[in-house]
PDB file of C-alpha atoms in Angstrom:
ATOM      1  CA  MET A  87      34.485 -24.818  -7.303  1.00 46.00           C
ATOM      2  CA  LYS A  88      32.955 -25.223  -3.832  1.00 49.00           C
ATOM      3  CA  HIS A  89      31.799 -21.570  -3.857  1.00 45.00           C
ATOM      4  CA  LEU A  90      29.919 -21.918  -7.143  1.00 44.00           C
ATOM      5  CA  PRO A  91      26.490 -22.720  -5.577  1.00 50.00           C
ATOM      6  CA  LYS A  92      26.712 -19.661  -3.304  1.00 50.00           C
ATOM      7  CA  LEU A  93      27.771 -17.469  -6.188  1.00 47.00           C
ATOM      8  CA  LEU A  94      24.924 -18.766  -8.310  1.00 44.00           C
ATOM      9  CA  VAL A  95      22.368 -17.973  -5.563  1.00 45.00           C
ATOM     10  CA  ILE A  96      23.762 -14.467  -5.136  1.00 50.00           C
ATOM     11  CA  CYS A  97      23.686 -13.767  -8.890  1.00 42.00           C
ATOM     12  CA  LEU A  98      20.126 -15.051  -9.216  1.00 41.00           C
ATOM     13  CA  SER A  99      19.015 -12.950  -6.256  1.00 44.00           C
ATOM     14  CA  PHE A 100      20.384  -9.777  -7.830  1.00 43.00           C
ATOM     15  CA  SER A 101      18.792 -10.562 -11.183  1.00 42.00           C
ATOM     16  CA  PHE A 102      15.358 -10.961  -9.525  1.00 43.00           C
ATOM     17  CA  LEU A 103      15.770  -7.783  -7.536  1.00 46.00           C
ATOM     18  CA  SER A 104      16.779  -5.821 -10.608  1.00 45.00           C
ATOM     19  CA  CYS A 105      13.414  -6.717 -12.157  1.00 47.00           C
ATOM     20  CA  ALA A 106      11.475  -5.180  -9.265  1.00 48.00           C
ATOM     21  CA  THR A 107       9.918  -1.847 -10.178  1.00 57.00           C
ATOM     22  CA  HIS A 108       8.027  -1.150  -6.953  1.00 50.00           C
ATOM     23  CA  ILE A 109       7.217  -2.353  -3.485  1.00 63.00           C
ATOM     24  CA  GLY A 110       4.001  -1.994  -1.568  1.00 62.00           C
ATOM     25  CA  SER A 111       0.369  -1.978  -2.451  1.00 63.00           C
ATOM     26  CA  ASN A 112      -0.382  -2.387  -6.183  1.00 70.00           C
ATOM     27  CA  SER A 113      -3.886  -1.098  -5.517  1.00 78.00           C
ATOM     28  CA  LEU A 114      -2.508   2.448  -5.174  1.00 83.00           C
ATOM     29  CA  LYS A 115      -1.137   2.511  -8.724  1.00 81.00           C
ATOM     30  CA  GLU A 116      -4.327   4.011 -10.155  1.00 83.00           C
ATOM     31  CA  VAL A 117      -5.126   6.222  -7.145  1.00 87.00           C
ATOM     32  CA  ASN A 118      -4.430   9.946  -7.352  1.00 84.00           C
ATOM     33  CA  GLU A 119      -5.523  13.121  -5.602  1.00 89.00           C
ATOM     34  CA  GLU A 120      -8.358  13.619  -8.070  1.00 90.00           C
ATOM     35  CA  ASN A 121     -10.014  10.190  -7.686  1.00 92.00           C
ATOM     36  CA  VAL A 122      -9.334   9.158  -4.098  1.00 93.00           C
ATOM     37  CA  GLY A 123     -12.445  11.051  -2.943  1.00 91.00           C
ATOM     38  CA  SER A 124     -14.662   8.974  -5.203  1.00 92.00           C
ATOM     39  CA  ARG A 125     -13.234   5.753  -3.773  1.00 93.00           C
ATOM     40  CA  ILE A 126     -13.515   6.672  -0.108  1.00 96.00           C
ATOM     41  CA  VAL A 127     -16.479   8.586   1.301  1.00 96.00           C
ATOM     42  CA  LYS A 128     -16.347   9.680   4.937  1.00 97.00           C
ATOM     43  CA  ASN A 129     -19.047   8.187   7.186  1.00 97.00           C
ATOM     44  CA  LYS A 130     -20.194   5.892   4.368  1.00 97.00           C
ATOM     45  CA  THR A 131     -17.363   3.633   3.115  1.00 97.00           C
ATOM     46  CA  THR A 132     -16.963   0.480   5.231  1.00 97.00           C
ATOM     47  CA  LYS A 133     -13.926  -1.655   6.068  1.00 97.00           C
ATOM     48  CA  GLU A 134     -15.233  -4.340   3.725  1.00 97.00           C
ATOM     49  CA  GLN A 135     -15.450  -1.847   0.852  1.00 97.00           C
ATOM     50  CA  VAL A 136     -11.917  -0.639   1.529  1.00 97.00           C
ATOM     51  CA  LEU A 137     -10.694  -4.239   1.526  1.00 95.00           C
ATOM     52  CA  GLU A 138     -12.393  -4.820  -1.819  1.00 94.00           C
ATOM     53  CA  GLN A 139     -10.797  -1.735  -3.358  1.00 93.00           C
ATOM     54  CA  PHE A 140      -7.331  -1.740  -1.811  1.00 93.00           C
ATOM     55  CA  GLY A 141      -6.798  -5.205  -0.397  1.00 92.00           C
ATOM     56  CA  LYS A 142      -5.123  -6.047   2.884  1.00 94.00           C
ATOM     57  CA  PRO A 143      -3.481  -2.996   4.468  1.00 94.00           C
ATOM     58  CA  ASP A 144       0.275  -2.780   4.868  1.00 91.00           C
ATOM     59  CA  VAL A 145      -0.115  -1.456   8.412  1.00 92.00           C
ATOM     60  CA  LYS A 146      -2.877  -1.635  11.038  1.00 94.00           C
ATOM     61  CA  ALA A 147      -2.913   0.477  14.195  1.00 94.00           C
ATOM     62  CA  SER A 148      -5.329   2.165  16.589  1.00 91.00           C
ATOM     63  CA  ASN A 149      -5.370   5.593  18.190  1.00 89.00           C
ATOM     64  CA  ALA A 150      -6.179   6.750  21.736  1.00 90.00           C
ATOM     65  CA  SER A 151      -9.869   7.099  20.808  1.00 89.00           C
ATOM     66  CA  GLY A 152     -10.089   3.427  19.866  1.00 90.00           C
ATOM     67  CA  GLU A 153     -10.397   4.136  16.131  1.00 94.00           C
ATOM     68  CA  VAL A 154      -8.659   1.716  13.775  1.00 96.00           C
ATOM     69  CA  ILE A 155      -6.180   3.069  11.245  1.00 95.00           C
ATOM     70  CA  TRP A 156      -5.140   1.228   8.084  1.00 95.00           C
ATOM     71  CA  GLY A 157      -2.128   2.289   6.041  1.00 93.00           C
ATOM     72  CA  TYR A 158      -1.191   1.568   2.444  1.00 92.00           C
ATOM     73  CA  GLN A 159       1.924   2.634   0.597  1.00 91.00           C
ATOM     74  CA  LEU A 160       3.464   2.242  -2.835  1.00 86.00           C
ATOM     75  CA  LEU A 161       7.079   3.053  -3.622  1.00 84.00           C
ATOM     76  CA  GLU A 162       8.034   3.021  -7.302  1.00 74.00           C
ATOM     77  CA  PHE A 163      11.748   2.873  -8.023  1.00 67.00           C
ATOM     78  CA  TYR A 164      11.589   4.210 -11.591  1.00 66.00           C
ATOM     79  CA  GLY A 165      10.442   7.798 -11.373  1.00 61.00           C
ATOM     80  CA  SER A 166      10.958   7.782  -7.588  1.00 70.00           C
ATOM     81  CA  GLN A 167       7.280   8.141  -6.783  1.00 79.00           C
ATOM     82  CA  ALA A 168       5.787   7.385  -3.352  1.00 88.00           C
ATOM     83  CA  LYS A 169       2.094   7.185  -2.489  1.00 90.00           C
ATOM     84  CA  ARG A 170       0.667   6.780   0.981  1.00 91.00           C
ATOM     85  CA  LEU A 171      -2.923   6.316   2.052  1.00 93.00           C
ATOM     86  CA  SER A 172      -4.039   6.356   5.665  1.00 94.00           C
ATOM     87  CA  ILE A 173      -7.654   5.463   6.479  1.00 95.00           C
ATOM     88  CA  THR A 174      -9.278   5.901   9.909  1.00 96.00           C
ATOM     89  CA  PHE A 175     -12.341   3.859  10.833  1.00 97.00           C
ATOM     90  CA  GLY A 176     -14.800   4.686  13.583  1.00 96.00           C
ATOM     91  CA  LYS A 177     -16.166   2.127  16.018  1.00 93.00           C
ATOM     92  CA  ASN A 178     -19.025   1.498  13.561  1.00 95.00           C
ATOM     93  CA  GLY A 179     -16.535   0.260  10.947  1.00 96.00           C
ATOM     94  CA  ARG A 180     -17.037   3.227   8.608  1.00 97.00           C
ATOM     95  CA  VAL A 181     -14.399   5.666   7.416  1.00 97.00           C
ATOM     96  CA  THR A 182     -14.161   8.758   9.595  1.00 97.00           C
ATOM     97  CA  ASP A 183     -11.101  10.262   7.900  1.00 96.00           C
ATOM     98  CA  TYR A 184      -8.407   9.559   5.313  1.00 96.00           C
ATOM     99  CA  ALA A 185      -5.256  11.152   4.028  1.00 95.00           C
ATOM    100  CA  PHE A 186      -3.586  10.607   0.666  1.00 93.00           C
ATOM    101  CA  VAL A 187      -0.058  11.857   0.108  1.00 92.00           C
ATOM    102  CA  THR A 188       2.135  11.601  -2.948  1.00 89.00           C
ATOM    103  CA  ASN A 189       5.458  13.178  -3.905  1.00 81.00           C
TER     104      ASN A 189
END
């Protein structure tokens, strides 16, 4: 009887996890290879515009040139689909490059 609360917590945790269909950035759900170029335009799209479209990045980094890189990813469990978007910003805050990969 003393283990009942622990067992209840474990069972509830598994039931919540079984409902999860994906992890990562929901904003990538509608992004594909055909439309990513209309959402991000090199040397034009700003950090603020990227934030509006995709939200807060999953990862932020910088390269040796001092450019800022934001990364987004979406992993869907059903259908085993993964999407990754990497966006590089120049010192002026505009996109200099991006890469979109899906499997």
